[in-house]
Coordinates of C-alpha atoms in Angstrom, one line a residue:
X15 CA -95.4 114.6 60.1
X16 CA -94.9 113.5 56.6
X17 CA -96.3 115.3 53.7
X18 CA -97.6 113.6 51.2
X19 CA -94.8 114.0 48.8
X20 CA -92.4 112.6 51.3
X21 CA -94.4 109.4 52.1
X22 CA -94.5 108.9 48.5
X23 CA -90.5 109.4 48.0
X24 CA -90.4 106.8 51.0
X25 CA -92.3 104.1 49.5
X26 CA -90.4 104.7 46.1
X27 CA -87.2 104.0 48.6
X28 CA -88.5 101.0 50.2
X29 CA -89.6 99.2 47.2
X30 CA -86.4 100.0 45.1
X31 CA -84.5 98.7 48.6
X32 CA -86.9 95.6 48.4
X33 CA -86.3 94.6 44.4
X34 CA -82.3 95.1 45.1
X35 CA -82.7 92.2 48.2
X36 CA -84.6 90.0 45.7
X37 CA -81.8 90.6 43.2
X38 CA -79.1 88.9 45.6
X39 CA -77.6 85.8 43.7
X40 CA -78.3 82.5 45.3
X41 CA -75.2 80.4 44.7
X42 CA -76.9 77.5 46.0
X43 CA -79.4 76.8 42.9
X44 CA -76.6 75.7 40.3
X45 CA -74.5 72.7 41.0
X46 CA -71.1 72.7 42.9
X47 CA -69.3 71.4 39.9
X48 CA -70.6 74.1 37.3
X49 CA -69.7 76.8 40.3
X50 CA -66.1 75.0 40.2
X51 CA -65.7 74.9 36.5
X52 CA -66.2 78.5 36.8
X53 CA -64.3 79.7 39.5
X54 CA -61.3 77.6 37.7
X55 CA -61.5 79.5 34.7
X56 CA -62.0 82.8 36.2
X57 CA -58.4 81.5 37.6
X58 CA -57.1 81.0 34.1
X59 CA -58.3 84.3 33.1
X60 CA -61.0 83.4 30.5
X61 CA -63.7 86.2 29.4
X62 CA -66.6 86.4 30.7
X63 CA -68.7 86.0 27.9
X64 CA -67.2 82.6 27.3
X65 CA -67.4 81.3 30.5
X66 CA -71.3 82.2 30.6
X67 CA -71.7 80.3 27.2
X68 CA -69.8 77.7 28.3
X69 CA -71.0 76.9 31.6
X70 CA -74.5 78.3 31.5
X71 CA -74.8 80.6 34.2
X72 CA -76.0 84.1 34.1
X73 CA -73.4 87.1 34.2
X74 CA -74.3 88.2 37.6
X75 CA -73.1 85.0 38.9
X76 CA -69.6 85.3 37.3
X77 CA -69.5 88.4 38.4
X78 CA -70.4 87.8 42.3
X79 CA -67.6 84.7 41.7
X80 CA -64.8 86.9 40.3
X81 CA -64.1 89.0 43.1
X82 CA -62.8 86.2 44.7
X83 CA -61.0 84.3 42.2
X84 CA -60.0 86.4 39.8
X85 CA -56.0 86.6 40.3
X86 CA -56.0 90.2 39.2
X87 CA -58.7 91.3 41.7
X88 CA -57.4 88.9 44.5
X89 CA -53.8 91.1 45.6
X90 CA -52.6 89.7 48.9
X91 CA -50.9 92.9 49.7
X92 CA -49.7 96.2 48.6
X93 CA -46.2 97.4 48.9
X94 CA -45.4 101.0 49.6
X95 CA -42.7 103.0 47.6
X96 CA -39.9 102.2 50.1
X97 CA -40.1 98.4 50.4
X98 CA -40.8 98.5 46.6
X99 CA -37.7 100.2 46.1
X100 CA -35.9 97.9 48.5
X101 CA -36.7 95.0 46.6
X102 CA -36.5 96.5 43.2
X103 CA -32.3 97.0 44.7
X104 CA -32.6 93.1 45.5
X105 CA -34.0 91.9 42.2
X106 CA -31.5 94.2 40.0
X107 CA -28.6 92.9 42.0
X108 CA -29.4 89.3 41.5
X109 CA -29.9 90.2 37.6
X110 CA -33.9 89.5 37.3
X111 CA -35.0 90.9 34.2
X112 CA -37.5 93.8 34.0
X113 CA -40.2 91.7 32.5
X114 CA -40.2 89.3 36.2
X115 CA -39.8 92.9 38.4
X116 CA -42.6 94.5 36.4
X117 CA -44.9 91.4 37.1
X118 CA -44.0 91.7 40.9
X119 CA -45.1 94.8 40.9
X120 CA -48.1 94.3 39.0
X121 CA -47.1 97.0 36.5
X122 CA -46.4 96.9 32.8
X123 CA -42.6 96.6 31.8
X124 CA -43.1 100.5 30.3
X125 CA -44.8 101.4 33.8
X126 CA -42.1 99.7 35.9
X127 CA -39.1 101.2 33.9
X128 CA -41.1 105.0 34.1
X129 CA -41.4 103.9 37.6
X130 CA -38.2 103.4 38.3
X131 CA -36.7 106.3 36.6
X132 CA -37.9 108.7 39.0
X133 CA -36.7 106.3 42.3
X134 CA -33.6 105.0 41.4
X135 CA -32.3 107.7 44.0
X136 CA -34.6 106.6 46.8
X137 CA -32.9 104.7 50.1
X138 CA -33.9 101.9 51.2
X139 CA -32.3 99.8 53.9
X140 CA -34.8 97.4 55.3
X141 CA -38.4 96.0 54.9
X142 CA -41.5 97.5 56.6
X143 CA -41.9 95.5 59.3
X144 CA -43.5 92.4 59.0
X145 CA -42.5 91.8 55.8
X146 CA -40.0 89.2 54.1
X147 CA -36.3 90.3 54.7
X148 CA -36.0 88.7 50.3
X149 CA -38.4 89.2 48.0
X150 CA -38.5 85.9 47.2
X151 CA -40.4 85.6 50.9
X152 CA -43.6 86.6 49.2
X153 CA -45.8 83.4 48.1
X154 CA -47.4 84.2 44.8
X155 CA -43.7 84.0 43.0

């Protein structure tokens, strides 16, 4: 048996559950070419605040769009330290500048060289399997 106290925490629950549902964003109710104007400036990186003036739509629906087009918040796939360090030895020996190497990484060119500093020791012979045998393998470059 509930006690009164508890029935009252449940309904509390349930309605707070019910006003999040109704708070879902329905993509559907603005036109395909505003939700394509937007998507493809969340591509160019453009603030959000601009692309809500711009385009009229609310910030909740930038938001919900950005997680899927936002290159930053869209990384394909994660290197561990060894087959970072692998093609970190790859990218040195062909003479890529630390600028390109630090944009692989998706570091700064201050958190790639502090990076670095404490691996340069690490071995490294071969990829993880399943990955590219060059770094130029990977498809964003």
């Amino acid at each position: 048996m509930l006690t009164v106290e508890d029935e009252r925490l449940v309904e509390e629950i349930a309605a707070r559950l019910s006003e999040r549902k109704a708070r879902k964003i329905a993509l559907a109710k603005f036109p395909i070419e505003t939700l394509k104007r937007v998507k493809s400036m969340l591509v160019q990186q453009v603030p959000m605040a601009t692309i809500c003036r711009l385009c009229g739509v609310p910030t909740s629906v930038v938001i919900k769009l950005q997680k899927d087009f936002n290159p930053r918040l869209r990384k394909r796939f994660h290197l561990n330290q060894s087959d970072k360090v692998y093609y970190i030895r790859q990218m040195l020996a062909e003479h890529v500048s630390p600028e390109q190497i630090a944009k692989f990484l998706d570091l700064s060119v201050q958190g790639f060289i502090s990076w670095w500093s404490h691996r340069k020791n690490d071995t490294a012979d071969k990829p993880t399997k399943g990955r590219p045998s060059h770094y130029t393998g990977f498809t964003y470059n």
